[in-house]
Amino acid sequence: MPLDLRPNPMSEGARRAGLLAGIVGVIIVTLSSLYTAATYVGRHGQSYSPLNHWVSELGERGVSQSAFVFNAGLVVTGICFVAFMLALRPDVPGLLGLAGVVIGVVACVAASLVGVFPMDDLASHARVALTFFGLGWIAVLVLTAALYRNGRVGMGIVALAI
């Protein structure tokens, strides 16, 4: 029996919920990051600045006063993005679409795990953060290629993804 690469049918309600979860995830990660950055006081009394701090320092429990907010935001955002990836599947049929969704789901789970393993546990944090960052951009490229191949986006969007 040949492998069936067609997307699984999904109710319109479930699809809309998954797409909405993607928007909610963006809002959560934005607000939790901004709040944590605004309340951050570093080891030497300095404010947070993306020019001299890693974003992961916002979740460092030993330093960041609002680390819980940042880490919880990452966990919830990753879950929201998994739902979004699954809702995206009907728009990206075929092996390329399936690969992009699977890679995207793994990247989103890794994003959640960055909140579970903050910089206080540097070895675990590095593994999940590098998994998220490494697979995240690969998922964007593969999904953009799948969307382009299926006529869902034009060459301008492909150029942005590259």
PDB file of C-alpha atoms in Angstrom:
ATOM      1  CA  MET A   1       0.000   0.000   0.000  1.00  0.00           C
ATOM      2  CA  PRO A   2       1.516   3.375  -0.997  1.00  0.00           C
ATOM      3  CA  LEU A   3       2.112   6.043   1.606  1.00  0.00           C
ATOM      4  CA  ASP A   4      -0.771   8.533   1.704  1.00  0.00           C
ATOM      5  CA  LEU A   5       0.713  12.042   1.820  1.00  0.00           C
ATOM      6  CA  ARG A   6      -2.567  13.912   1.681  1.00  0.00           C
ATOM      7  CA  PRO A   7      -3.260  16.110   4.695  1.00  0.00           C
ATOM      8  CA  ASN A   8      -5.624  14.636   7.243  1.00  0.00           C
ATOM      9  CA  PRO A   9      -9.060  16.173   7.086  1.00  0.00           C
ATOM     10  CA  MET A  10      -9.602  18.758   9.774  1.00  0.00           C
ATOM     11  CA  SER A  11     -12.849  20.422  10.754  1.00  0.00           C
ATOM     12  CA  GLU A  12     -13.074  24.089   9.873  1.00  0.00           C
ATOM     13  CA  GLY A  13     -13.487  24.913  13.562  1.00  0.00           C
ATOM     14  CA  ALA A  14     -10.305  23.062  14.508  1.00  0.00           C
ATOM     15  CA  ARG A  15      -8.432  24.693  11.643  1.00  0.00           C
ATOM     16  CA  ARG A  16      -9.545  28.184  12.672  1.00  0.00           C
ATOM     17  CA  ALA A  17      -8.636  27.451  16.301  1.00  0.00           C
ATOM     18  CA  GLY A  18      -5.145  26.354  15.229  1.00  0.00           C
ATOM     19  CA  LEU A  19      -4.629  29.427  13.071  1.00  0.00           C
ATOM     20  CA  LEU A  20      -5.889  31.647  15.897  1.00  0.00           C
ATOM     21  CA  ALA A  21      -3.502  29.885  18.280  1.00  0.00           C
ATOM     22  CA  GLY A  22      -0.630  31.088  16.084  1.00  0.00           C
ATOM     23  CA  ILE A  23      -1.750  34.693  16.510  1.00  0.00           C
ATOM     24  CA  VAL A  24      -2.255  34.213  20.254  1.00  0.00           C
ATOM     25  CA  GLY A  25       1.243  32.709  20.500  1.00  0.00           C
ATOM     26  CA  VAL A  26       2.794  35.759  18.859  1.00  0.00           C
ATOM     27  CA  ILE A  27       0.946  38.041  21.280  1.00  0.00           C
ATOM     28  CA  ILE A  28       1.973  35.977  24.325  1.00  0.00           C
ATOM     29  CA  VAL A  29       5.668  35.781  23.437  1.00  0.00           C
ATOM     30  CA  THR A  30       5.727  39.493  22.610  1.00  0.00           C
ATOM     31  CA  LEU A  31       4.023  40.617  25.820  1.00  0.00           C
ATOM     32  CA  SER A  32       5.936  38.235  28.104  1.00  0.00           C
ATOM     33  CA  SER A  33       9.251  39.278  26.524  1.00  0.00           C
ATOM     34  CA  LEU A  34       8.506  43.006  26.746  1.00  0.00           C
ATOM     35  CA  TYR A  35       7.303  42.761  30.346  1.00  0.00           C
ATOM     36  CA  THR A  36      10.310  40.708  31.428  1.00  0.00           C
ATOM     37  CA  ALA A  37      12.743  43.010  29.607  1.00  0.00           C
ATOM     38  CA  ALA A  38      11.146  46.076  31.226  1.00  0.00           C
ATOM     39  CA  THR A  39      11.531  44.622  34.733  1.00  0.00           C
ATOM     40  CA  TYR A  40      14.964  43.046  34.201  1.00  0.00           C
ATOM     41  CA  VAL A  41      17.854  44.086  36.424  1.00  0.00           C
ATOM     42  CA  GLY A  42      21.081  42.260  35.636  1.00  0.00           C
ATOM     43  CA  ARG A  43      23.848  41.033  37.928  1.00  0.00           C
ATOM     44  CA  HIS A  44      25.493  44.457  37.864  1.00  0.00           C
ATOM     45  CA  GLY A  45      22.288  46.466  38.189  1.00  0.00           C
ATOM     46  CA  GLN A  46      21.958  47.057  34.449  1.00  0.00           C
ATOM     47  CA  SER A  47      18.719  47.111  32.466  1.00  0.00           C
ATOM     48  CA  TYR A  48      18.072  44.560  29.749  1.00  0.00           C
ATOM     49  CA  SER A  49      19.296  45.498  26.301  1.00  0.00           C
ATOM     50  CA  PRO A  50      19.320  43.212  23.258  1.00  0.00           C
ATOM     51  CA  LEU A  51      22.622  44.892  22.391  1.00  0.00           C
ATOM     52  CA  ASN A  52      24.430  43.384  25.381  1.00  0.00           C
ATOM     53  CA  HIS A  53      22.228  40.503  26.587  1.00  0.00           C
ATOM     54  CA  TRP A  54      21.081  37.216  25.098  1.00  0.00           C
ATOM     55  CA  VAL A  55      17.298  36.948  24.953  1.00  0.00           C
ATOM     56  CA  SER A  56      17.621  33.765  27.008  1.00  0.00           C
ATOM     57  CA  GLU A  57      18.881  35.830  29.933  1.00  0.00           C
ATOM     58  CA  LEU A  58      15.303  37.030  30.411  1.00  0.00           C
ATOM     59  CA  GLY A  59      14.445  33.520  31.610  1.00  0.00           C
ATOM     60  CA  GLU A  60      17.444  33.031  33.879  1.00  0.00           C
ATOM     61  CA  ARG A  61      15.853  32.368  37.266  1.00  0.00           C
ATOM     62  CA  GLY A  62      18.934  33.334  39.247  1.00  0.00           C
ATOM     63  CA  VAL A  63      19.033  36.816  37.705  1.00  0.00           C
ATOM     64  CA  SER A  64      15.792  37.865  36.029  1.00  0.00           C
ATOM     65  CA  GLN A  65      13.133  38.993  38.476  1.00  0.00           C
ATOM     66  CA  SER A  66      10.339  38.087  36.030  1.00  0.00           C
ATOM     67  CA  ALA A  67      11.911  34.901  34.678  1.00  0.00           C
ATOM     68  CA  PHE A  68       8.728  32.944  35.415  1.00  0.00           C
ATOM     69  CA  VAL A  69       6.705  35.240  33.136  1.00  0.00           C
ATOM     70  CA  PHE A  70       9.191  34.836  30.281  1.00  0.00           C
ATOM     71  CA  ASN A  71       9.575  31.063  30.697  1.00  0.00           C
ATOM     72  CA  ALA A  72       5.826  30.462  31.029  1.00  0.00           C
ATOM     73  CA  GLY A  73       5.309  32.635  27.952  1.00  0.00           C
ATOM     74  CA  LEU A  74       7.696  30.431  25.971  1.00  0.00           C
ATOM     75  CA  VAL A  75       5.985  27.229  27.087  1.00  0.00           C
ATOM     76  CA  VAL A  76       2.510  28.498  26.174  1.00  0.00           C
ATOM     77  CA  THR A  77       3.737  30.056  22.919  1.00  0.00           C
ATOM     78  CA  GLY A  78       5.372  26.803  21.812  1.00  0.00           C
ATOM     79  CA  ILE A  79       2.112  24.941  22.438  1.00  0.00           C
ATOM     80  CA  CYS A  80       0.179  27.572  20.478  1.00  0.00           C
ATOM     81  CA  PHE A  81       2.626  27.266  17.591  1.00  0.00           C
ATOM     82  CA  VAL A  82       2.286  23.457  17.517  1.00  0.00           C
ATOM     83  CA  ALA A  83      -1.468  23.953  17.025  1.00  0.00           C
ATOM     84  CA  PHE A  84      -0.719  26.495  14.288  1.00  0.00           C
ATOM     85  CA  MET A  85       1.640  24.101  12.487  1.00  0.00           C
ATOM     86  CA  LEU A  86      -0.982  21.354  12.516  1.00  0.00           C
ATOM     87  CA  ALA A  87      -3.642  23.770  11.231  1.00  0.00           C
ATOM     88  CA  LEU A  88      -1.296  24.780   8.422  1.00  0.00           C
ATOM     89  CA  ARG A  89      -0.999  21.216   7.120  1.00  0.00           C
ATOM     90  CA  PRO A  90      -4.050  21.336   4.765  1.00  0.00           C
ATOM     91  CA  ASP A  91      -2.391  24.239   2.912  1.00  0.00           C
ATOM     92  CA  VAL A  92       0.839  22.329   2.295  1.00  0.00           C
ATOM     93  CA  PRO A  93       0.028  18.919   0.800  1.00  0.00           C
ATOM     94  CA  GLY A  94       2.613  16.395  -0.307  1.00  0.00           C
ATOM     95  CA  LEU A  95       5.896  15.197   1.117  1.00  0.00           C
ATOM     96  CA  LEU A  96       7.421  18.695   1.222  1.00  0.00           C
ATOM     97  CA  GLY A  97       4.463  20.025   3.218  1.00  0.00           C
ATOM     98  CA  LEU A  98       4.523  17.056   5.578  1.00  0.00           C
ATOM     99  CA  ALA A  99       8.261  17.497   6.144  1.00  0.00           C
ATOM    100  CA  GLY A 100       7.827  21.211   6.836  1.00  0.00           C
ATOM    101  CA  VAL A 101       5.043  20.626   9.348  1.00  0.00           C
ATOM    102  CA  VAL A 102       6.975  17.876  11.152  1.00  0.00           C
ATOM    103  CA  ILE A 103      10.119  20.021  11.328  1.00  0.00           C
ATOM    104  CA  GLY A 104       7.995  22.960  12.479  1.00  0.00           C
ATOM    105  CA  VAL A 105       6.316  20.935  15.229  1.00  0.00           C
ATOM    106  CA  VAL A 106       9.700  19.757  16.548  1.00  0.00           C
ATOM    107  CA  ALA A 107      10.958  23.368  16.504  1.00  0.00           C
ATOM    108  CA  CYS A 108       7.844  24.527  18.387  1.00  0.00           C
ATOM    109  CA  VAL A 109       8.217  21.824  21.026  1.00  0.00           C
ATOM    110  CA  ALA A 110      11.845  22.914  21.426  1.00  0.00           C
ATOM    111  CA  ALA A 111      10.649  26.512  21.875  1.00  0.00           C
ATOM    112  CA  SER A 112       8.449  25.376  24.755  1.00  0.00           C
ATOM    113  CA  LEU A 113      11.342  23.436  26.237  1.00  0.00           C
ATOM    114  CA  VAL A 114      13.474  26.599  26.247  1.00  0.00           C
ATOM    115  CA  GLY A 115      11.036  27.819  28.908  1.00  0.00           C
ATOM    116  CA  VAL A 116      11.355  24.536  30.814  1.00  0.00           C
ATOM    117  CA  PHE A 117      15.170  24.586  30.670  1.00  0.00           C
ATOM    118  CA  PRO A 118      16.249  28.223  31.159  1.00  0.00           C
ATOM    119  CA  MET A 119      19.870  29.360  31.203  1.00  0.00           C
ATOM    120  CA  ASP A 120      20.263  28.178  34.805  1.00  0.00           C
ATOM    121  CA  ASP A 121      20.668  24.696  33.271  1.00  0.00           C
ATOM    122  CA  LEU A 122      22.969  25.764  30.462  1.00  0.00           C
ATOM    123  CA  ALA A 123      23.644  22.349  28.885  1.00  0.00           C
ATOM    124  CA  SER A 124      19.950  21.477  28.515  1.00  0.00           C
ATOM    125  CA  HIS A 125      19.094  25.044  27.574  1.00  0.00           C
ATOM    126  CA  ALA A 126      21.704  25.089  24.809  1.00  0.00           C
ATOM    127  CA  ARG A 127      20.367  21.836  23.326  1.00  0.00           C
ATOM    128  CA  VAL A 128      16.750  22.964  23.156  1.00  0.00           C
ATOM    129  CA  ALA A 129      17.543  26.551  22.134  1.00  0.00           C
ATOM    130  CA  LEU A 130      19.819  25.427  19.301  1.00  0.00           C
ATOM    131  CA  THR A 131      17.196  22.892  18.213  1.00  0.00           C
ATOM    132  CA  PHE A 132      14.571  25.638  18.124  1.00  0.00           C
ATOM    133  CA  PHE A 133      16.731  28.149  16.257  1.00  0.00           C
ATOM    134  CA  GLY A 134      18.207  25.560  13.880  1.00  0.00           C
ATOM    135  CA  LEU A 135      14.975  23.822  12.945  1.00  0.00           C
ATOM    136  CA  GLY A 136      12.868  26.985  13.046  1.00  0.00           C
ATOM    137  CA  TRP A 137      14.481  28.549  10.008  1.00  0.00           C
ATOM    138  CA  ILE A 138      14.547  25.213   8.182  1.00  0.00           C
ATOM    139  CA  ALA A 139      10.792  24.846   8.788  1.00  0.00           C
ATOM    140  CA  VAL A 140      10.206  28.340   7.377  1.00  0.00           C
ATOM    141  CA  LEU A 141      12.196  27.504   4.241  1.00  0.00           C
ATOM    142  CA  VAL A 142      10.558  24.106   3.664  1.00  0.00           C
ATOM    143  CA  LEU A 143       7.040  25.392   4.310  1.00  0.00           C
ATOM    144  CA  THR A 144       7.591  28.420   2.084  1.00  0.00           C
ATOM    145  CA  ALA A 145       8.808  26.116  -0.691  1.00  0.00           C
ATOM    146  CA  ALA A 146       5.736  23.898  -0.207  1.00  0.00           C
ATOM    147  CA  LEU A 147       3.392  26.897  -0.273  1.00  0.00           C
ATOM    148  CA  TYR A 148       5.084  28.223  -3.407  1.00  0.00           C
ATOM    149  CA  ARG A 149       4.954  24.834  -5.111  1.00  0.00           C
ATOM    150  CA  ASN A 150       1.212  24.636  -4.436  1.00  0.00           C
ATOM    151  CA  GLY A 151       0.576  28.159  -5.702  1.00  0.00           C
ATOM    152  CA  ARG A 152      -0.265  29.573  -2.257  1.00  0.00           C
ATOM    153  CA  VAL A 153       2.457  32.263  -2.215  1.00  0.00           C
ATOM    154  CA  GLY A 154       4.374  34.180  -4.841  1.00  0.00           C
ATOM    155  CA  MET A 155       8.062  34.655  -5.449  1.00  0.00           C
ATOM    156  CA  GLY A 156       8.114  37.804  -3.266  1.00  0.00           C
ATOM    157  CA  ILE A 157       7.269  35.735  -0.183  1.00  0.00           C
ATOM    158  CA  VAL A 158       9.889  33.145  -1.172  1.00  0.00           C
ATOM    159  CA  ALA A 159      12.487  35.931  -1.365  1.00  0.00           C
ATOM    160  CA  LEU A 160      11.530  37.101   2.138  1.00  0.00           C
ATOM    161  CA  ALA A 161      11.888  33.578   3.506  1.00  0.00           C
ATOM    162  CA  ILE A 162      15.383  33.247   2.110  1.00  0.00           C
TER     163      ILE A 162
END
